[in-house]
Tab-separated table of C-alpha atoms in Angstrom:
chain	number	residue	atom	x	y	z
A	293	UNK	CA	-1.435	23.709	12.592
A	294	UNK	CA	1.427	25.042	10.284
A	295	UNK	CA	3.104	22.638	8.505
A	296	UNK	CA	6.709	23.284	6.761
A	297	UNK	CA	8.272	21.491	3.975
A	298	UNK	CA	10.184	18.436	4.985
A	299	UNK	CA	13.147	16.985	3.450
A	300	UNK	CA	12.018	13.643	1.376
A	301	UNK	CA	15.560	13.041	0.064
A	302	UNK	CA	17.684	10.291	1.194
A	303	UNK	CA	21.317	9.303	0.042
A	304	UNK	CA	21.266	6.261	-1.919
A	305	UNK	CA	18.486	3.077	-1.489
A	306	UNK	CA	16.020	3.053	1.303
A	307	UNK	CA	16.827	0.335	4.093
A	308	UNK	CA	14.093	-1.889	4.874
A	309	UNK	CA	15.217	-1.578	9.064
A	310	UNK	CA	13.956	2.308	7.782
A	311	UNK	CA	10.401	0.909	6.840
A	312	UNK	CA	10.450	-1.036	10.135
A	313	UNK	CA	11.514	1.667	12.088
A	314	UNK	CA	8.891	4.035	10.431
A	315	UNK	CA	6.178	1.704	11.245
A	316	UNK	CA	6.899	0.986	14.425
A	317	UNK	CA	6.837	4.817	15.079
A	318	UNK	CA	3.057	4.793	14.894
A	319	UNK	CA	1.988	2.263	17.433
A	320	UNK	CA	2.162	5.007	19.595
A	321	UNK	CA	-0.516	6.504	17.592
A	322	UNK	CA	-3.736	4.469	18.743
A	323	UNK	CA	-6.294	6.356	16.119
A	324	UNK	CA	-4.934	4.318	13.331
A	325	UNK	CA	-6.153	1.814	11.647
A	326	UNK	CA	-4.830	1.228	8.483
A	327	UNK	CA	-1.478	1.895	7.167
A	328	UNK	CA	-0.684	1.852	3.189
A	329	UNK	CA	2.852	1.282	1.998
A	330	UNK	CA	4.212	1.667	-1.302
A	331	UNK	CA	7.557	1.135	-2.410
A	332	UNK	CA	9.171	1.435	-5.585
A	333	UNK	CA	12.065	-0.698	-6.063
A	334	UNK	CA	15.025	-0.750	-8.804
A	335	UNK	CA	13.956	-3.110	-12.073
A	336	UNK	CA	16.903	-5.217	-13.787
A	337	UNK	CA	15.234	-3.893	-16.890
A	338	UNK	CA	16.680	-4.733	-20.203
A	339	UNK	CA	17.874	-1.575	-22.498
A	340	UNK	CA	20.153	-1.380	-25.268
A	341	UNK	CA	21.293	-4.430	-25.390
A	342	UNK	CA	22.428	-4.025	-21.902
A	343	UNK	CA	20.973	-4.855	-18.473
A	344	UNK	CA	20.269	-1.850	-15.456
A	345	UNK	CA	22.549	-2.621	-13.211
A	346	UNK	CA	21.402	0.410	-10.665
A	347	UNK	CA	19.780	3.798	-10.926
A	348	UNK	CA	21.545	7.180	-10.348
A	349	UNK	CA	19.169	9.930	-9.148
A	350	UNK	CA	19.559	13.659	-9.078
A	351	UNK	CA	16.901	15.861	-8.541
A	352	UNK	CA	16.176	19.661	-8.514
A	353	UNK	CA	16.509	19.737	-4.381
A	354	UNK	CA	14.545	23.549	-3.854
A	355	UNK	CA	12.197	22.824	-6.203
A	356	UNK	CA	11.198	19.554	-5.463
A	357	UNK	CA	10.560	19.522	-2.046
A	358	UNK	CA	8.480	22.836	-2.641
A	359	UNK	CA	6.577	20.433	-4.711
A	360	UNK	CA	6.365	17.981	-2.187
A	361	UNK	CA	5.201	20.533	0.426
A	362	UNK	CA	2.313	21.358	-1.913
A	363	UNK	CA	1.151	18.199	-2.948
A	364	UNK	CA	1.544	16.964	1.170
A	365	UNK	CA	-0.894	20.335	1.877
A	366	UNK	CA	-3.239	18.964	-1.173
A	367	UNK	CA	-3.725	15.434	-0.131
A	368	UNK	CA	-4.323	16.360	3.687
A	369	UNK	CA	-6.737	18.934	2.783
A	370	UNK	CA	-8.134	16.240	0.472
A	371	UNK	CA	-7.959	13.380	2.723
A	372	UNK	CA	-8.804	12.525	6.793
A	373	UNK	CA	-5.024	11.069	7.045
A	374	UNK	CA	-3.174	10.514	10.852
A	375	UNK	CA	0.106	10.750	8.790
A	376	UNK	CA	2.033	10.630	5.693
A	377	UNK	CA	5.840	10.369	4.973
A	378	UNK	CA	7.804	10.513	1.177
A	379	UNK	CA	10.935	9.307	1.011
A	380	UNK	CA	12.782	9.290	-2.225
A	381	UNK	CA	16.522	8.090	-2.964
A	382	UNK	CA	18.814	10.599	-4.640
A	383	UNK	CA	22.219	9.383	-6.120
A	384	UNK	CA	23.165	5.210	-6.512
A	385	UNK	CA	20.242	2.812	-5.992
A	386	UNK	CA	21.189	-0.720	-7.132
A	387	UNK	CA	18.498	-3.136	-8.721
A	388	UNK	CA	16.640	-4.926	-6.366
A	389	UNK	CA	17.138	-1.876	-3.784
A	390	UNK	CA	13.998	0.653	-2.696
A	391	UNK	CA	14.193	4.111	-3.969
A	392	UNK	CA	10.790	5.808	-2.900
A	393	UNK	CA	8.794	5.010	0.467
A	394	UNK	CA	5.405	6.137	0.894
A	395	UNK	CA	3.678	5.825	3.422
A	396	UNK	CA	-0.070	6.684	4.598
A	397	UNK	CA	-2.080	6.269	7.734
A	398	UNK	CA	-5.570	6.982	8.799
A	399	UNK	CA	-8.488	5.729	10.815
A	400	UNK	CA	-10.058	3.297	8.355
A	401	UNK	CA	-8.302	1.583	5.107
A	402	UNK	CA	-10.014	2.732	2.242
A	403	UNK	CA	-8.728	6.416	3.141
A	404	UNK	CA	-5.206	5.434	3.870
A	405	UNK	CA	-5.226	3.511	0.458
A	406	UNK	CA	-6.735	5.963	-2.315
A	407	UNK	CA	-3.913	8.978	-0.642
A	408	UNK	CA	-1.268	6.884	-1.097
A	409	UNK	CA	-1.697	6.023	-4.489
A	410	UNK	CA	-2.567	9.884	-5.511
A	411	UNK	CA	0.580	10.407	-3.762
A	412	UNK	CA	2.215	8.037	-5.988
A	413	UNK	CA	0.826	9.339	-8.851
A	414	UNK	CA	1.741	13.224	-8.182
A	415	UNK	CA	4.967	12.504	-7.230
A	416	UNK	CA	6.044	10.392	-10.167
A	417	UNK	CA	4.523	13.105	-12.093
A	418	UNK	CA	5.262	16.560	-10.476
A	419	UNK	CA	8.763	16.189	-8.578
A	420	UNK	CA	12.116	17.161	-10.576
A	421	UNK	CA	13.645	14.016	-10.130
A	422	UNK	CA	15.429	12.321	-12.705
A	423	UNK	CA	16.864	8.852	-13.041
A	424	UNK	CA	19.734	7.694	-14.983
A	425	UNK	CA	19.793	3.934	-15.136
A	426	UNK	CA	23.436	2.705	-15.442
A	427	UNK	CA	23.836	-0.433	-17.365
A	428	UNK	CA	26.305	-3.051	-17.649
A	429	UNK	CA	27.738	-1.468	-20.284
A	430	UNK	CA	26.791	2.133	-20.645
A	431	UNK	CA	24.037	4.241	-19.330
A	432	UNK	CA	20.410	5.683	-20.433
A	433	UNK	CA	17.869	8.387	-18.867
A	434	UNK	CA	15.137	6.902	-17.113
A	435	UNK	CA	11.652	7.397	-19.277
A	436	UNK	CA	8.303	7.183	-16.924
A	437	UNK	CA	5.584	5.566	-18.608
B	238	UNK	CA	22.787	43.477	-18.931
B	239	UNK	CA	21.797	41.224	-16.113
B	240	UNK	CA	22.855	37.675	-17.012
B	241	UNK	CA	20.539	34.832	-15.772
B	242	UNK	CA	22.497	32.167	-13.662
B	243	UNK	CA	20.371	29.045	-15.608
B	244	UNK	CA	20.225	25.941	-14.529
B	245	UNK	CA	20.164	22.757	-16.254
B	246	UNK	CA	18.718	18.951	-14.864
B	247	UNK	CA	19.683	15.373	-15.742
B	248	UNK	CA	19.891	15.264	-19.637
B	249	UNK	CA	20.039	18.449	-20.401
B	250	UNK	CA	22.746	18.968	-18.292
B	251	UNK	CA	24.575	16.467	-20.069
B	252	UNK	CA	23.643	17.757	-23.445
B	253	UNK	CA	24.635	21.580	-22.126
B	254	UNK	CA	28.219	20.079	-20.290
B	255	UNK	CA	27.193	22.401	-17.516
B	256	UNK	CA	24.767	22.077	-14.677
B	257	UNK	CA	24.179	25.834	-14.307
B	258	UNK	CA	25.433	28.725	-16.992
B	259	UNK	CA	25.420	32.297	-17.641
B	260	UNK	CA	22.851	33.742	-20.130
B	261	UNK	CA	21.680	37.527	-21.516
B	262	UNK	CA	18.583	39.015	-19.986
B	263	UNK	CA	15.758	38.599	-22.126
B	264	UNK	CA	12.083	40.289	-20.946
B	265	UNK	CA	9.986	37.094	-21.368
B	266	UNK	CA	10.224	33.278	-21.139
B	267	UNK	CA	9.354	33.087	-25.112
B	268	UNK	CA	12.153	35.079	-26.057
B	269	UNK	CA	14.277	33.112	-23.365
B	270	UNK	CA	13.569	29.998	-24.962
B	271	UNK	CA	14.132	31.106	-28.430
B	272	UNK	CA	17.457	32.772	-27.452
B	273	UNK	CA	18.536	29.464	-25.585
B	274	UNK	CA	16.982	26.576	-29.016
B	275	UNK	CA	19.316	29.768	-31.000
B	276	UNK	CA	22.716	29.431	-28.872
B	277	UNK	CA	22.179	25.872	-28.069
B	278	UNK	CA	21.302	24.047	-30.751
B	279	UNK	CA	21.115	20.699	-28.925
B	280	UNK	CA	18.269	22.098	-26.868
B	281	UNK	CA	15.845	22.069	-30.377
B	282	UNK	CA	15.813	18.054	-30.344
B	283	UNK	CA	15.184	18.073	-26.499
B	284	UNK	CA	11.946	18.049	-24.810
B	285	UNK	CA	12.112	20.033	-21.681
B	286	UNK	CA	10.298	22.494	-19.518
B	287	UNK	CA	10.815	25.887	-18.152
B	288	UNK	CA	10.880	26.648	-14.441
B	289	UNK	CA	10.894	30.142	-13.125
B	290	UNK	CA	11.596	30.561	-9.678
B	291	UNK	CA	10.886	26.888	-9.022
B	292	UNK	CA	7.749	27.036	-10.797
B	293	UNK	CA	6.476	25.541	-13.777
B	294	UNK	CA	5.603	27.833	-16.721
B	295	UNK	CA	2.692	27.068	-18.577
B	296	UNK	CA	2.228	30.486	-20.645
B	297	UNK	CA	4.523	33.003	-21.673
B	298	UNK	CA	5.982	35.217	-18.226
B	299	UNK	CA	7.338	38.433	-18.182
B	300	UNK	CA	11.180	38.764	-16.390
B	301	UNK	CA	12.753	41.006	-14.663
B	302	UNK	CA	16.075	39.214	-14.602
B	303	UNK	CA	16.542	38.244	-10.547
B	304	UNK	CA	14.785	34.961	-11.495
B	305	UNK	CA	15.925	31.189	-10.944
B	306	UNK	CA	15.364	30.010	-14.042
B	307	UNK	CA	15.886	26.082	-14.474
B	308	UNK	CA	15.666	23.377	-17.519
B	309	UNK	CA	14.022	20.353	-16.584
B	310	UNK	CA	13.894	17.137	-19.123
B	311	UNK	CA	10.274	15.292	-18.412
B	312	UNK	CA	10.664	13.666	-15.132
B	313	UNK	CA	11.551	10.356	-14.111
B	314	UNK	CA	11.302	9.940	-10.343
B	315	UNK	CA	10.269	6.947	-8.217
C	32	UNK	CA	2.868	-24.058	-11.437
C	33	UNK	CA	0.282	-25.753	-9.151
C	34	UNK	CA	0.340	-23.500	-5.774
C	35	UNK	CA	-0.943	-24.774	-2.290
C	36	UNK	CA	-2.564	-23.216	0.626
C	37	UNK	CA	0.133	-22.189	2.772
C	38	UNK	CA	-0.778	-20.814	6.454
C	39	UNK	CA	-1.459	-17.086	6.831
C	40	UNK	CA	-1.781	-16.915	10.789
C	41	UNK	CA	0.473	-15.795	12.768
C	42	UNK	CA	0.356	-15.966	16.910
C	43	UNK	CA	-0.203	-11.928	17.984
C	44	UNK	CA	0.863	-9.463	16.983
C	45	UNK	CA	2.846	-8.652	13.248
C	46	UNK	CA	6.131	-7.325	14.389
C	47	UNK	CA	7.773	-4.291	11.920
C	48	UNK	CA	10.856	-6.990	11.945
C	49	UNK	CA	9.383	-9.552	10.242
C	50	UNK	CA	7.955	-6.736	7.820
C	51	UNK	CA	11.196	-5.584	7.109
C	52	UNK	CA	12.398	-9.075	6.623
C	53	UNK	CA	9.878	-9.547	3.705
C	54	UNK	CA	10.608	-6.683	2.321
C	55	UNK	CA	13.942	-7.679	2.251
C	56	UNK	CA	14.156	-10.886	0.743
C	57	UNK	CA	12.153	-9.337	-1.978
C	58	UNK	CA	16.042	-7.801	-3.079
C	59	UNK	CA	16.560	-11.089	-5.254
C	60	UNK	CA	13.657	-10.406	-7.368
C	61	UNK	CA	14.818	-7.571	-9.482
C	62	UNK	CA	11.833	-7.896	-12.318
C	63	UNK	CA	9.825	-6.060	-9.347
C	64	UNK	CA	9.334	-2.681	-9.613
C	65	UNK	CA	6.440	-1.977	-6.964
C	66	UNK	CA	5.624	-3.541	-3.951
C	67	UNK	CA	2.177	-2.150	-1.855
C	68	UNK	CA	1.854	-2.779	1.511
C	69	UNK	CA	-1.549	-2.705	3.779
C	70	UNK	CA	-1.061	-3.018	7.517
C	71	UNK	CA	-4.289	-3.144	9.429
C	72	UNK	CA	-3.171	-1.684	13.006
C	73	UNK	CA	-5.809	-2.487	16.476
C	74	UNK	CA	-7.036	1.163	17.575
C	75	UNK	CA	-7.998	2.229	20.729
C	76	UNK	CA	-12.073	3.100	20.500
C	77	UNK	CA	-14.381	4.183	22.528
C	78	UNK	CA	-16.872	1.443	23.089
C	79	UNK	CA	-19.487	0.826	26.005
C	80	UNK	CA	-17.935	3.770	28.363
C	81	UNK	CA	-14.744	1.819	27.652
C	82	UNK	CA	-11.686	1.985	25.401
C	83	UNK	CA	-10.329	-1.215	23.658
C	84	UNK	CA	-6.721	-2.042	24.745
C	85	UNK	CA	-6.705	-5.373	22.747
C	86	UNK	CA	-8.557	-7.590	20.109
C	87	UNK	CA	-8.667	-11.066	20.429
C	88	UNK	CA	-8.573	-13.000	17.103
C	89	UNK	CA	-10.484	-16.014	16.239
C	90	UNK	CA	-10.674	-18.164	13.003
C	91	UNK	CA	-12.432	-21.389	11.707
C	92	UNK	CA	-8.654	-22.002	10.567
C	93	UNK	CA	-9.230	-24.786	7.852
C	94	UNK	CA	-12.165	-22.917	5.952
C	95	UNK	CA	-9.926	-19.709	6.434
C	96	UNK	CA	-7.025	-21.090	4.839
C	97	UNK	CA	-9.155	-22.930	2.199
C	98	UNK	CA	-10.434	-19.802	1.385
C	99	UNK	CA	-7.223	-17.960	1.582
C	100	UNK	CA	-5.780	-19.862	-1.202
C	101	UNK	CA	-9.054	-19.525	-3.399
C	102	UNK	CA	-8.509	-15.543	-3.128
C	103	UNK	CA	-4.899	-15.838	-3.812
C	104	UNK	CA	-5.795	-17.867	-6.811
C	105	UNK	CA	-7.978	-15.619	-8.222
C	106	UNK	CA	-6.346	-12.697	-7.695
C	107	UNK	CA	-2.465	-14.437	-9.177
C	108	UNK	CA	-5.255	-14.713	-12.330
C	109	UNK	CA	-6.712	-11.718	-12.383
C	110	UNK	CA	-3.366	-9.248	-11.591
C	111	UNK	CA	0.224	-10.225	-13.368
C	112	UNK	CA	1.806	-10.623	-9.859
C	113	UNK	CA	5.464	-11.277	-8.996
C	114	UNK	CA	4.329	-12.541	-5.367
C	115	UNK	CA	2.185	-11.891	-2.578
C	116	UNK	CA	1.907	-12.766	1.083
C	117	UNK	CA	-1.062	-12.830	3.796
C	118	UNK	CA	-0.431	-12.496	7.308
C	119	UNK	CA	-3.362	-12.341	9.622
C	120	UNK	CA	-2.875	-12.222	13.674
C	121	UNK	CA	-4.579	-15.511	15.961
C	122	UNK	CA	-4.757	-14.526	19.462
C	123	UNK	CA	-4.338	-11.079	21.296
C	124	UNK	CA	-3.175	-7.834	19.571
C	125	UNK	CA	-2.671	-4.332	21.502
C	126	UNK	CA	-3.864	-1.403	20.360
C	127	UNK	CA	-1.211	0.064	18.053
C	128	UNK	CA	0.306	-3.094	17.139
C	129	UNK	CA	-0.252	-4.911	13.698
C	130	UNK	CA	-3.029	-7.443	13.093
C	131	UNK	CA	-2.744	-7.356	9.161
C	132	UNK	CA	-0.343	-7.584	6.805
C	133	UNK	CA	-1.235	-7.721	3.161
C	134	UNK	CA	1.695	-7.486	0.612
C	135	UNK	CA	1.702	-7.472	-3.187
C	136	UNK	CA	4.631	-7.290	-5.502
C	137	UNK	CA	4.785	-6.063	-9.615
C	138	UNK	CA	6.669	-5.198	-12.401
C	139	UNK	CA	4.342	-2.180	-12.638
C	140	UNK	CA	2.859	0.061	-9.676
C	141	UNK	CA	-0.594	0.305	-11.137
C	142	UNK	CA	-1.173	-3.774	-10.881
C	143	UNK	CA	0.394	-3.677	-7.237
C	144	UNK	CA	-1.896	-1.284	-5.721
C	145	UNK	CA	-4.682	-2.707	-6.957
C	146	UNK	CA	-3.987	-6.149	-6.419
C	147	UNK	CA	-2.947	-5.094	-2.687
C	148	UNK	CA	-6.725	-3.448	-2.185
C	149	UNK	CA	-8.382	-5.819	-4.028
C	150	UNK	CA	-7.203	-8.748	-1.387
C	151	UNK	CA	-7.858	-6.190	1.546
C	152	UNK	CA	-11.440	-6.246	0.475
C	153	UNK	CA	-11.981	-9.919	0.003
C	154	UNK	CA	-9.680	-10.479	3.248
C	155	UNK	CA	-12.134	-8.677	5.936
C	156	UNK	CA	-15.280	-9.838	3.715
C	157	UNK	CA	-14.889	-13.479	2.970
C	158	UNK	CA	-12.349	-15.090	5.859
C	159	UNK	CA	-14.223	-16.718	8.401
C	160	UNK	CA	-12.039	-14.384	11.214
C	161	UNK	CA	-13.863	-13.019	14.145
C	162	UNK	CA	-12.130	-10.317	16.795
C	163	UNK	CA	-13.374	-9.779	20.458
C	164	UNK	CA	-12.392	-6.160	21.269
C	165	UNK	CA	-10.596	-6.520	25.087
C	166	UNK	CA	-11.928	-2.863	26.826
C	167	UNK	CA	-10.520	-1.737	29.968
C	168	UNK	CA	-13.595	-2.863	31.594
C	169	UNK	CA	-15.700	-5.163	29.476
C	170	UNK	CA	-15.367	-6.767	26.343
C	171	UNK	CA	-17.131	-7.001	22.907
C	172	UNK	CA	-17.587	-8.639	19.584
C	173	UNK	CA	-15.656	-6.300	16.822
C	174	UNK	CA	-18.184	-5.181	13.832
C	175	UNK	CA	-16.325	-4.767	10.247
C	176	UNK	CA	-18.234	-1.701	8.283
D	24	UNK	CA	-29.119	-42.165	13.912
D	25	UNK	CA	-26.049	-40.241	13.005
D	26	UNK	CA	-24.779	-37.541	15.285
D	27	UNK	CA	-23.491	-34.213	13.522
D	28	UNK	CA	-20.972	-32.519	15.145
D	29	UNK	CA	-21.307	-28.678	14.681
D	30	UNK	CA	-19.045	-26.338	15.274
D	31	UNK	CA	-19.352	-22.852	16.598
D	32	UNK	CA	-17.363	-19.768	16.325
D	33	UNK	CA	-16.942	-16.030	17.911
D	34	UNK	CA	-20.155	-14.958	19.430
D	35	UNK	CA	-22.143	-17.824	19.145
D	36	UNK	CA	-19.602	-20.567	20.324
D	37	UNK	CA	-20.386	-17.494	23.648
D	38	UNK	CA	-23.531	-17.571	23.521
D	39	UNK	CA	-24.174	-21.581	23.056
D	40	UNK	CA	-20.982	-21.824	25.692
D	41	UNK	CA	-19.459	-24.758	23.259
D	42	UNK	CA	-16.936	-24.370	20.228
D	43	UNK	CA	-18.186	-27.835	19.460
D	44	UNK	CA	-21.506	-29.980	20.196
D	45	UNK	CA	-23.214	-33.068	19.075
D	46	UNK	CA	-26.676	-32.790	17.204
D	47	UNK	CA	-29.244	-35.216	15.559
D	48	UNK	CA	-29.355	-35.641	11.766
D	49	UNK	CA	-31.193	-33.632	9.308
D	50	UNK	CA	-31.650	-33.894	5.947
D	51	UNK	CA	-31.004	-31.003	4.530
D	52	UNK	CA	-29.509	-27.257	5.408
D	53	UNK	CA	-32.876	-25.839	5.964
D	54	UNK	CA	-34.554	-28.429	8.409
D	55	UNK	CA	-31.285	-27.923	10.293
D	56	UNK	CA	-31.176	-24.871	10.898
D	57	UNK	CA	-34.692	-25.111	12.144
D	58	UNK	CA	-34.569	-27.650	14.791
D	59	UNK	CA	-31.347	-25.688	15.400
D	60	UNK	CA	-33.009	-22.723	16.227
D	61	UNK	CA	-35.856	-24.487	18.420
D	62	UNK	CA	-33.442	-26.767	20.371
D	63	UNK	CA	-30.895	-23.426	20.667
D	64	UNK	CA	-33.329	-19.816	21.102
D	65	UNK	CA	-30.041	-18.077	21.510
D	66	UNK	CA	-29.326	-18.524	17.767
D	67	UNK	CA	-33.267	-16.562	17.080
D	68	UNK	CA	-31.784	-13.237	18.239
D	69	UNK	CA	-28.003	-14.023	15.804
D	70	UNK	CA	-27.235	-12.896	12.535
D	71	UNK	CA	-24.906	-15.993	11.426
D	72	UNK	CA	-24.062	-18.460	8.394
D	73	UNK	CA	-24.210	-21.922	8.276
D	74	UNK	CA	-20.646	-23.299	6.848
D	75	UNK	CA	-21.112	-27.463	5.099
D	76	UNK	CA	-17.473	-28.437	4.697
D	77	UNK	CA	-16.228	-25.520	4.830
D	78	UNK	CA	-18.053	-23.709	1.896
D	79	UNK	CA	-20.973	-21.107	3.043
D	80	UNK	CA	-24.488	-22.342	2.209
D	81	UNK	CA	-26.269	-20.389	-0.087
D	82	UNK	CA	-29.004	-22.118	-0.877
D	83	UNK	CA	-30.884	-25.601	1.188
D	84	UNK	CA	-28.495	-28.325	0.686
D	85	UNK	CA	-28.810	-32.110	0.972
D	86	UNK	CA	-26.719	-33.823	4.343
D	87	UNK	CA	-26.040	-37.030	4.257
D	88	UNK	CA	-24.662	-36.961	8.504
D	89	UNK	CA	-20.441	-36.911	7.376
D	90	UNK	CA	-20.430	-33.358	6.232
D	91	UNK	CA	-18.342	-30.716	8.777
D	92	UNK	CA	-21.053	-27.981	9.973
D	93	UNK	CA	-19.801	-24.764	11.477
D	94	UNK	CA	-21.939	-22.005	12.896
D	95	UNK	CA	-20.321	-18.322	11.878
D	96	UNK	CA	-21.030	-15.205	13.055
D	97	UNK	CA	-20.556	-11.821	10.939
D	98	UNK	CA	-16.626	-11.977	9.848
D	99	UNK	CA	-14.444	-9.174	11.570
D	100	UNK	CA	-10.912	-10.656	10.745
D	101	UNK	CA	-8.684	-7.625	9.741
């Protein structure tokens, strides 16, 4: 079965009635067992004096959801998943607001768990994504640690 | 000359004033990159990577000039 | 800050609602920058010529609960945690609904995941939780691996 | 004589057809689960803990006839 890239990019924070309505989506799917979530939320982070007030993202679109595509291929080849979804914000996502969604299903946990965090990992390493956190007063690019 | 349409991401795009600019053919991404640190002087202080054709280059790659080529400052998704 | 046991069962199934709500009121706490989610979902097996269509949850409540809070305690030492909630099904759950809800919150994604897997673990190994699987013809006492 | 009450959970509360039953006093874990076993030859064939106030016995433990004994089968919570 072909699969084709698939937009991940959504305008501005990710809703939690999204997460709800994702999950609910796979009751139909009666193989699962274990779903793993993460979510990566805006930090009121202290910088400069200042205090993040929300995080602009912009992201090289083609490229990154090429990137996505691969790593998707890589971690189903790697991994007996049911599903997997990526989400990640592009443009305003206010502290205390969700700007990536992954999500992972399978038959039994401990598969479910390990993809999604090497999905984690690969995509806060290897998409073109950048964040610009916008202050109180002023504005700084995002460093990942 | 062909002229590469470049493209520039988050910082540098800042730094540059221009999220995609017009730039002599060069045969090679060293030459490229020497070319652009010469012209744009504000690229020598930056840390960024070359893409070519929405690929990461990791040694030196030979152009014909109907490449995307893209700046990308490290990344900072999620 | 002295914690107490606080009750983790919850009559049938875990609705994506009240997922979403949690997720949600997480929004105040802006020092958290990763949240990980486990969902344990009932699947449909083949057992005894049958298929499961339900589990029926069980628990020695007190010792659960008891128990409950010693793992929470341990693992608020062990992991710099911002919070973390247990919700565990009593009663009947269809296949494809959500028995299991295991939710971990961090300044850092690294401590979340782990945290989150950690308590999945020590969940299905130490609570004193027993499910009958409900077949379409027949029944039978549910086997963790 | 003191009565314990035991309780008894999943399979076993099945098999023994209570949740909860009366039985005489023993002194410690082990002799117990003995006369437990004798009185009860459904229990020979189960895999199962033995719970004193709530806190799995590891080892033969003193009773003094107050403690809260449970019967527990396997775990498969989750």
């Amino acid at each position: 079965m072909a699969r084709k890239p698939k937009n991940i990019f959504v305008e501005g924070a990710i809703s939690p009635e999204k997460i709800a309505t994702s999950i609910q989506h796979h009751s139909e799917k009666t193989d699962i067992g274990a779903h793993s979530i993460f979510l990566g939320q805006v930090r009121a982070d202290e910088k400069e004096g200042s205090v993040v007030r929300a995080i602009e993202y912009t992201a090289y679109e083609e490229m990154a959801l090429q990137k996505a595509f691969e790593i998707r291929e890589a971690v189903f080849e790697k991994y007996p998943l049911t599903c997997m979804h990526i989400y990640h914000s592009l443009g305003e996502v206010k502290t205390g607001e969700i700007c990536l969604f992954v999500f992972t299903s399978s038959k039994h946990r401990k598969v479910a768990i390990d993809a999604c965090e090497e999905l984690v990992e690969r995509i806060k390493k290897e998409l073109p994504v950048w964040g610009k956190e916008l202050l109180e007063n002023g504005e700084t690019w995002k460093v990942n640690t | 000359m062909e002229l590469f349409k470049i493209k520039a991401f988050g910082l540098l795009a800042e730094k540059l004033q221009a999220s995609e600019f017009d730039f002599p053919y060069h045969k090679d991404t060293e030459q490229l990159l020497n070319a652009l640190k010469e012209s744009h002087p504000e690229l020598q202080s930056s840390k960024f990577s070359l893409a070519v054709d929405k690929n990461l280059v990791q040694q030196n790659t030979g152009l014909n000039g109907n490449e995307e080529i893209a700046l990308l400052p490290p990344f900072s998704g999620g």
